[in-house]
mmCIF file of C-alpha atoms in Angstrom:
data_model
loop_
_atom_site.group_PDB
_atom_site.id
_atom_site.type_symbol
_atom_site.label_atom_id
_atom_site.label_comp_id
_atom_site.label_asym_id
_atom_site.label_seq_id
_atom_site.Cartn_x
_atom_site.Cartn_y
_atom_site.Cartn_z
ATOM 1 C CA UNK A 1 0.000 0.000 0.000
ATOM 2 C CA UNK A 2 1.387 3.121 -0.754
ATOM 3 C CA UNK A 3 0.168 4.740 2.102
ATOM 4 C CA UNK A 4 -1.595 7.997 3.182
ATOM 5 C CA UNK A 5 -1.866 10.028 0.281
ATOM 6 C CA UNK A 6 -2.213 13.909 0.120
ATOM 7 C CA UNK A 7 -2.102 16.631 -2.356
ATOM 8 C CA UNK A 8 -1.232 19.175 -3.051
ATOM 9 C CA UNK A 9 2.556 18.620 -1.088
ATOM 10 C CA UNK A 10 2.477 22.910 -0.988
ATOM 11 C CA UNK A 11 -0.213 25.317 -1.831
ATOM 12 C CA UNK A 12 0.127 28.693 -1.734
ATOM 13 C CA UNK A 13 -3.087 31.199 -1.870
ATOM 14 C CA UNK A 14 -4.293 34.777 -1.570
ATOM 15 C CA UNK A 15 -6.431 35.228 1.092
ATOM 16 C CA UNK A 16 -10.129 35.162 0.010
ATOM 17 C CA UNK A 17 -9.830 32.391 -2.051
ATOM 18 C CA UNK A 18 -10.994 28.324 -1.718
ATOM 19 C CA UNK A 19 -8.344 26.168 -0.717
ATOM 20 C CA UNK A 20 -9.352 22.049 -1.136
ATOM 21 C CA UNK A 21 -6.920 19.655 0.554
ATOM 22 C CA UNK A 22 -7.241 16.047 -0.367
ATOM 23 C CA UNK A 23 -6.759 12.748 1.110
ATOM 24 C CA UNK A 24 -6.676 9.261 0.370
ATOM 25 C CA UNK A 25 -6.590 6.881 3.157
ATOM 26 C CA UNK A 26 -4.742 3.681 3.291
ATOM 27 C CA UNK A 27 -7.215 1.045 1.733
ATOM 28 C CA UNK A 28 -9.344 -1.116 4.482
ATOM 29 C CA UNK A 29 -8.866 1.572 6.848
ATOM 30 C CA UNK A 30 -11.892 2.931 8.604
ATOM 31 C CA UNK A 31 -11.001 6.513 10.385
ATOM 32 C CA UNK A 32 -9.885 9.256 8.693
ATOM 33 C CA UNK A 33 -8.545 12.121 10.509
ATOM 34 C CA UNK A 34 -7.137 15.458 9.514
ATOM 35 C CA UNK A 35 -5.092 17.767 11.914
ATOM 36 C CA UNK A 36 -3.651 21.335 11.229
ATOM 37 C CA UNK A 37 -0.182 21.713 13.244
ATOM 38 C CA UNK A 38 1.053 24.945 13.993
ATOM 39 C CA UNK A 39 3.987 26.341 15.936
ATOM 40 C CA UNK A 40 1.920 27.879 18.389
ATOM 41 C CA UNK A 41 -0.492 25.165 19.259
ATOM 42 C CA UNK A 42 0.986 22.170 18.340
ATOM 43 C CA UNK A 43 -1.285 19.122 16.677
ATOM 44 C CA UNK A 44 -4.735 20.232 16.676
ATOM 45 C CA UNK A 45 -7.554 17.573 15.832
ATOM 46 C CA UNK A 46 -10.123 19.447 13.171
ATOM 47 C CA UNK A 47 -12.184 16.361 12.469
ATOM 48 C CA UNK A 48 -12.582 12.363 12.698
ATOM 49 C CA UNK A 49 -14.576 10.436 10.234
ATOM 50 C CA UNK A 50 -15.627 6.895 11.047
ATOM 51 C CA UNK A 51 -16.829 4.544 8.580
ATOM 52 C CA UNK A 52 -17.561 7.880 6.635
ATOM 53 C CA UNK A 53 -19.580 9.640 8.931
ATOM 54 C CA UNK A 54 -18.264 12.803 10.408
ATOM 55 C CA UNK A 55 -17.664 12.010 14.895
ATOM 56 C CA UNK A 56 -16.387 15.124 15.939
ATOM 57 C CA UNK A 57 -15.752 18.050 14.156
ATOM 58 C CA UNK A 58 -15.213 20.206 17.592
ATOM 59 C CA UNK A 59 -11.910 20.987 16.276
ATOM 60 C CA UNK A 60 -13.269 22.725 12.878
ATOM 61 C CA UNK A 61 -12.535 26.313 13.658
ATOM 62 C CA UNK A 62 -15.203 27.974 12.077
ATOM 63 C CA UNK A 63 -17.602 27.891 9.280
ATOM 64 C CA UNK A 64 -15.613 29.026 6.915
ATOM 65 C CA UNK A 65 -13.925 25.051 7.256
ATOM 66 C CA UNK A 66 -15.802 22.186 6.214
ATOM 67 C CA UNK A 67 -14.760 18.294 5.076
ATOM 68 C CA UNK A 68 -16.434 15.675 3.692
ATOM 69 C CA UNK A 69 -15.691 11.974 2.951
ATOM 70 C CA UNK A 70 -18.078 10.697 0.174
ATOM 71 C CA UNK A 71 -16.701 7.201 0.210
ATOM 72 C CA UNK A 72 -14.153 5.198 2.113
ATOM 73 C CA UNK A 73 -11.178 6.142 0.079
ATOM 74 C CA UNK A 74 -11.489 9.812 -0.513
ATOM 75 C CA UNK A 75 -11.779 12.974 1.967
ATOM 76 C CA UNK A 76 -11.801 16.364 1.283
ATOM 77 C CA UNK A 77 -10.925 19.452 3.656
ATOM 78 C CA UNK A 78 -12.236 22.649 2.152
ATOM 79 C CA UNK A 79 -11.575 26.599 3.681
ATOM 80 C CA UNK A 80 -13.391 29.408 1.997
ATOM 81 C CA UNK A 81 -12.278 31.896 2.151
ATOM 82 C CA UNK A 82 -9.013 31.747 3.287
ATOM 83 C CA UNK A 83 -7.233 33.762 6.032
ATOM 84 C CA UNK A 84 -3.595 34.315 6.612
ATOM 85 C CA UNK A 85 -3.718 32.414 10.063
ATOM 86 C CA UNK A 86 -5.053 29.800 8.271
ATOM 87 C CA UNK A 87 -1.048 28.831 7.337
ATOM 88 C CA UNK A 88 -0.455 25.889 8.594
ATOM 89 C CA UNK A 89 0.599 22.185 7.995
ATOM 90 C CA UNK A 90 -2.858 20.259 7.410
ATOM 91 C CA UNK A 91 -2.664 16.456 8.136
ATOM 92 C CA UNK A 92 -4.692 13.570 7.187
ATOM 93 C CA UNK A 93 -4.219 10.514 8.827
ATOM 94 C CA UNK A 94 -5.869 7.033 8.391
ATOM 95 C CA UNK A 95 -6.374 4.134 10.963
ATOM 96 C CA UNK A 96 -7.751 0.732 11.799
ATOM 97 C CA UNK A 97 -10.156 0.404 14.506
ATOM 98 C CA UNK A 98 -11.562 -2.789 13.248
ATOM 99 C CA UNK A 99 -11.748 -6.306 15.710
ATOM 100 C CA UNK A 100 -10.590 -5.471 19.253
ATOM 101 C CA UNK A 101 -8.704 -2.038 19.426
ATOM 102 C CA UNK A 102 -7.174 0.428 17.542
ATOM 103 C CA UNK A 103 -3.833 0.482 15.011
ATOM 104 C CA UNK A 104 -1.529 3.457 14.714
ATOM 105 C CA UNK A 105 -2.708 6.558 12.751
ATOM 106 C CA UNK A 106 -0.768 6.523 9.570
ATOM 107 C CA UNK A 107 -0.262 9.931 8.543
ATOM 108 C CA UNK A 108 0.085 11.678 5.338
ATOM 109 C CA UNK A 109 2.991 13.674 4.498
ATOM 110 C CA UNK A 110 1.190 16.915 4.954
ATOM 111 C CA UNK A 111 -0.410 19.586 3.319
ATOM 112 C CA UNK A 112 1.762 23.145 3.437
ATOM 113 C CA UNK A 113 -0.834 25.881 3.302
ATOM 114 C CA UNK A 114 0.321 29.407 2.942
ATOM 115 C CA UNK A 115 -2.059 32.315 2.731
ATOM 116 C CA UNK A 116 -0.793 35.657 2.284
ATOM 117 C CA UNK B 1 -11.482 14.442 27.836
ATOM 118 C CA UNK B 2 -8.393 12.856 27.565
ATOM 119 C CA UNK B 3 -5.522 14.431 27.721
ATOM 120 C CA UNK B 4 -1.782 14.228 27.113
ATOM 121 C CA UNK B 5 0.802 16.240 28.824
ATOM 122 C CA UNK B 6 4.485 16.416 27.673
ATOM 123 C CA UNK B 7 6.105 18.255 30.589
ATOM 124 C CA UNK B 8 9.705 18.873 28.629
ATOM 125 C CA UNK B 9 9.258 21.062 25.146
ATOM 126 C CA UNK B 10 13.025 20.479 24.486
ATOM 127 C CA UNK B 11 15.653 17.968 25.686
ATOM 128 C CA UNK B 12 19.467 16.906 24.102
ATOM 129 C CA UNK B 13 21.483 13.866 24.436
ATOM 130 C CA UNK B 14 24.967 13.562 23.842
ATOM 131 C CA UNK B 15 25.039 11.120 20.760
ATOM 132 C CA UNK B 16 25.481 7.720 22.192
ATOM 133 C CA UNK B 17 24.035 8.127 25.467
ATOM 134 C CA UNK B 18 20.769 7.528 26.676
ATOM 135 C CA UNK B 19 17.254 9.834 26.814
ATOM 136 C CA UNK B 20 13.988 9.199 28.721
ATOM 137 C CA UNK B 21 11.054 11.587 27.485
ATOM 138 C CA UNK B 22 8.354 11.967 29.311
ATOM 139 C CA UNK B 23 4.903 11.375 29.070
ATOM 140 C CA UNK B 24 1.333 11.394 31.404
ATOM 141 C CA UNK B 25 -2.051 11.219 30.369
ATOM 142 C CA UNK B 26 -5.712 11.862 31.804
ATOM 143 C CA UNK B 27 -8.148 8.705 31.559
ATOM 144 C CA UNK B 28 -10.583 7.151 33.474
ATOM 145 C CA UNK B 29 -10.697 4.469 30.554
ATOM 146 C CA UNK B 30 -8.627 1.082 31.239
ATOM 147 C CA UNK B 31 -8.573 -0.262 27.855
ATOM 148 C CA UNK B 32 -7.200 2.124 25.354
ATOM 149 C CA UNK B 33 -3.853 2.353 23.391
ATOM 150 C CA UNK B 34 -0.504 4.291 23.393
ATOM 151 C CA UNK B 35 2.101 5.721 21.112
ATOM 152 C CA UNK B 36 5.545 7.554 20.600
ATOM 153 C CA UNK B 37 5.478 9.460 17.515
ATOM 154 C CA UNK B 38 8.742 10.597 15.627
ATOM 155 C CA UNK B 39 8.462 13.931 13.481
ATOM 156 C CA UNK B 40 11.373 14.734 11.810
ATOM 157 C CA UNK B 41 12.393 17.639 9.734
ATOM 158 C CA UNK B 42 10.905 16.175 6.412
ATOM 159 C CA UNK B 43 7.515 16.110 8.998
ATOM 160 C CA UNK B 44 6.665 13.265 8.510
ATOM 161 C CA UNK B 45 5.163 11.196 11.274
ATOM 162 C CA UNK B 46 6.610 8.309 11.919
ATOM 163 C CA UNK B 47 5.278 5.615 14.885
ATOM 164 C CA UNK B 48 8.090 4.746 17.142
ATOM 165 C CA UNK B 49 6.392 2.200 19.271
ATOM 166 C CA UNK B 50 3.191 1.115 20.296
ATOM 167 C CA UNK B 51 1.545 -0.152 23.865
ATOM 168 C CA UNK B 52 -1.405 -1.396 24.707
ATOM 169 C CA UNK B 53 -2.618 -0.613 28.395
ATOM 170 C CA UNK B 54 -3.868 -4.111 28.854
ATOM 171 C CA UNK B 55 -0.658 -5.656 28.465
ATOM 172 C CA UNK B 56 1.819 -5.462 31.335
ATOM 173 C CA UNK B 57 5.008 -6.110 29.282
ATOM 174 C CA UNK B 58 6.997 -2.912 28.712
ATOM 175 C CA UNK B 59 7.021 -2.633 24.580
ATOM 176 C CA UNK B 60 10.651 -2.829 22.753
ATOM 177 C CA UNK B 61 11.847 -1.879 19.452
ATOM 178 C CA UNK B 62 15.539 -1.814 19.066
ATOM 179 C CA UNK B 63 16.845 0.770 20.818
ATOM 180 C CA UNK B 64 13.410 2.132 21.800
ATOM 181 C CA UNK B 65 11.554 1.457 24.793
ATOM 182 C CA UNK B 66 8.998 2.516 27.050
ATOM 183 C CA UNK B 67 8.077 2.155 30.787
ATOM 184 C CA UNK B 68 4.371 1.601 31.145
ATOM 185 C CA UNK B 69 3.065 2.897 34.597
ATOM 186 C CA UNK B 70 -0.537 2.167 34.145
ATOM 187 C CA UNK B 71 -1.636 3.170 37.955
ATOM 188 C CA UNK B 72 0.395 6.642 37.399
ATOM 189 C CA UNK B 73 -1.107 7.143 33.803
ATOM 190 C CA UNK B 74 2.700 7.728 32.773
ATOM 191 C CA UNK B 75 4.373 6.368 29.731
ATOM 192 C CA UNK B 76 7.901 7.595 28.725
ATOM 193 C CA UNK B 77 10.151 7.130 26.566
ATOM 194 C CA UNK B 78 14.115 5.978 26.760
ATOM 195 C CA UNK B 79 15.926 5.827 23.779
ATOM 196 C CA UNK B 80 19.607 3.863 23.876
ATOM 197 C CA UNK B 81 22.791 4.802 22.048
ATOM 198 C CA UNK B 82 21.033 7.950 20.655
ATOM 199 C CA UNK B 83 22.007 8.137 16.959
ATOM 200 C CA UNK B 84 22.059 11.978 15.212
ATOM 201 C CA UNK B 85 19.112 10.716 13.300
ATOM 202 C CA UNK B 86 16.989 10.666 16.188
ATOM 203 C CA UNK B 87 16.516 14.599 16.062
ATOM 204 C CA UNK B 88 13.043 15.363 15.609
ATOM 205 C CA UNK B 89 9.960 16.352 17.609
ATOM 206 C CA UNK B 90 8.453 13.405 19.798
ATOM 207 C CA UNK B 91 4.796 13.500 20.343
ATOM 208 C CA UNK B 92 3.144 11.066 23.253
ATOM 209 C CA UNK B 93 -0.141 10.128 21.710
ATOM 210 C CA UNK B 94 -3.567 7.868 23.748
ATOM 211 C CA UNK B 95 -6.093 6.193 21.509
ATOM 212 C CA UNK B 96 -9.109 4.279 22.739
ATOM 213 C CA UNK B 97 -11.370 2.266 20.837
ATOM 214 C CA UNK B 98 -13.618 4.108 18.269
ATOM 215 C CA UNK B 99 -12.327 7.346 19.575
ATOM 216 C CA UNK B 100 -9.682 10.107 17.926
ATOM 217 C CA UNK B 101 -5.874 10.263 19.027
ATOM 218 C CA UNK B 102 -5.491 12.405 21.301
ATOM 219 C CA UNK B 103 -1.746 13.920 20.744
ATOM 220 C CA UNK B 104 0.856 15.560 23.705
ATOM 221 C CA UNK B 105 2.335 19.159 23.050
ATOM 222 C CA UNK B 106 5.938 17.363 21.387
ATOM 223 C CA UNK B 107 9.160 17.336 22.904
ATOM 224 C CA UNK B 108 11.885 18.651 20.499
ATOM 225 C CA UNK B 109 15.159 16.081 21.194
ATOM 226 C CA UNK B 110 18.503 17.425 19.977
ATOM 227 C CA UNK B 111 20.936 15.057 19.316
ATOM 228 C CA UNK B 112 24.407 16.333 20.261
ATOM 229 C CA UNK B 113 27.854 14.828 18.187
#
């Protein structure tokens, strides 16, 4: 398996525009996650999907964030319109929590936003 | 709410020697899982090694280990003959079933030639 897949690797934007992050978790995997890590506060959970559904999106900042997962191998994390303290590194990360625990999140290799 | 505390934001090891990071956590759970995380750099997040709370047995990979203190809620972790590749951020992470991880603030290890 090749992994947890993101794109774009970099994205730069002006502020005011859409920004959509993508993700494709590793294949029979059944959570989805996607963090935004910052220097100032760390790893910060935005939202966990399980089996598709959305769990707990306490973490989305606002409304201007929103994500979706149509199907089990695609997610989407979507900001419109962008602000320039919405920089950040954006993670997705897939797990396991099939039979009787959890596996370790695999993550992504990140999503480099930069608004200006 | 869970939570995970990492009490030292930066620590450095003379290459060679040995390290112990720490790591506590908040649960009133008993079944539930536990992680070291390696970011390096290239931030990419790497799983160092895995525990899970209802196994007694301390968990060992290579030169990483942890010590497991269920009754404390503590979980650290000692890495041997520290190698200059080990420089990277360390996050303590707590998973329970069906449930997000729930990630520690990082400790940033220096590795010192």
């Amino acid at each position: 398996d090749a992994g947890v897949i993101q794109s774009p690797r970099h994205e730069v934007t002006e502020m005011g525009q859409e920004v959509t992050l993508r993700c494709k978790p590793i294949s029979g995997h059944n959570s989805l996650f996607w963090y935004r890590q910052t220097m100032m506060r760390g790893l910060e959970l935005l939202i966990y999907f399980n089996n598709n559904v959305p769990i707990d999106d306490s973490g989305m900042p606002e409304d201007r964030f929103s994500a979706k997962m149509p199907n089990a191998s695609f997610s989407t994390l979507k900001i419109q319109p962008s602000e320039p303290r919405d920089s950040a590194v954006y993670f997705c990360a897939s797990s396991s929590d099939r039979g009787r625990g959890g596996t370790e999140a695999f993550f992504g290799q990140g999503t480099r936003l930069t608004v200006v | 709410a869970q939570t995970v505390t990492q009490s030292q934001p930066e620590m450095s090891v003379q290459e060679a020697e040995t390290v112990t990071l720490s790591c506590t956590y908040d649960t009133s759970e008993s079944d539930y899982y536990l992680f070291w995380y390696k970011q390096p750099p290239s931030r990419q997040m790497i799983l160092v090694i895995r525990q899970e709370a209802y196994k007694q047995q301390n968990a060992t990979e290579n030169r990483f280990s942890v010590n497991f203190q269920k009754a404390a809620k503590s979980f650290s972790l000692k890495i041997s003959d520290s190698q200059l590749g080990d420089a990277a951020m360390y996050f303590c992470a707590y998973v329970r079933y069906g449930q997000n991880f729930v990630f520690g603030p990082g400790t940033r290890l220096s590795v010192l030639p």
